[in-house]
Phi, psi and omega in degrees: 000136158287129148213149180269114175236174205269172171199127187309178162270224175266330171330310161277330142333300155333294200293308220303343170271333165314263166337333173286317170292315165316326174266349157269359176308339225252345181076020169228161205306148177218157162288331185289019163283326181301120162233020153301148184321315204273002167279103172219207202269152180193181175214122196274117183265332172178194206219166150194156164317317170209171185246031190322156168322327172290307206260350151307329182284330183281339185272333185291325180295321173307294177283034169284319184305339213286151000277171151196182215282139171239130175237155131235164211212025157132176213271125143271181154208145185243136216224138152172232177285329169260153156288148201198139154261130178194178216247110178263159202255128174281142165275084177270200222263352198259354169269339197287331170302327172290323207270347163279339191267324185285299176329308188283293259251270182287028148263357149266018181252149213314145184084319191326339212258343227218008176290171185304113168307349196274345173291332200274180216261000164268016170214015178269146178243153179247148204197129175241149209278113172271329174212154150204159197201139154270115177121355211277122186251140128217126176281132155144181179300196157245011166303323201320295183264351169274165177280163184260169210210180195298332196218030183137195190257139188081009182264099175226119188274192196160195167217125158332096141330291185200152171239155155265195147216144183251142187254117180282347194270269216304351192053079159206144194262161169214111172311163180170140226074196189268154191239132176299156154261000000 
């Protein structure tokens, strides 16, 4: 499986590795338990089984905008067979557009059709992950562990950098689009 995701710049990168740490200073699930190379904060816009040439060419023209403003805004939690802690990403309107033109670009490539239901743009929430466990609490307000922002705790603006793709069989990322220096 493939997915193409957006990566912050390095400023948010910082916090968002911060709060990974802070909950693991706490003994509670974090990403920063994850220690693969390729692992760091993204925002996942979707999946397919594979990724042919055509339509890498096409996610590139798309994600030719980037960057673009990133808010994040306070704590979700997601409940199912994992548990997921995460950073919510506000939807604004120049990201739902992007993440519906890659979502539309790879539901036509051979697999697309077998993509994450939860991706698609009437049920994706955006979000980037801070922990996730099965059965997995972090207790406590949601203030605890984001840093406070201009307007409350978890609030950071920022920026969409770059984007990739992660290839899940081989565990390896491939840039696409443009890269900030």
């Amino acid at each position: 499986m493939h997915s193409i995701e957006l990566l912050p710049d390095e400023a948010t990168d910082r916090a968002v590795r911060g709060v990974w740490q802070s909950l693991a200073d706490e003994g509670l699930p974090s990403q920063s338990a994850h220690h693969h190379p390729t692992n760091r904060p993204h925002l996942t816009l979707a999946t397919a089984e594979a990724v042919p040439a055509g339509a890498r060419a096409a996610l590139a023209e798309a994600l030719a905008e980037l960057p673009l403003p990133l808010h994040l805004t306070g704590l979700l939690r997601f409940s199912g067979r994992v548990d997921v802690l995460a950073w919510a990403v506000r939807p604004e309107a120049a990201l739902l557009e992007l993440h519906e033109t890659v979502w539309r670009i790879l539901r036509g490539t051979p697999g697309g059709d077998r993509s994450n239901p939860l991706l698609s743009p009437t049920r994706w929430v955006p979000h980037i992950t801070l922990g996730r466990g099965r059965g997995a609490v972090w207790p406590g307000p949601d203030g605890r562990w984001l840093p406070w922002g201009a307007t409350g705790p978890g609030t950071l603006p920022g920026w969409w950098a770059e984007a990739r793709s992660y290839d899940s069989v081989s565990r390896t990322t491939t840039g696409i689009g443009p890269r900030t220096p």
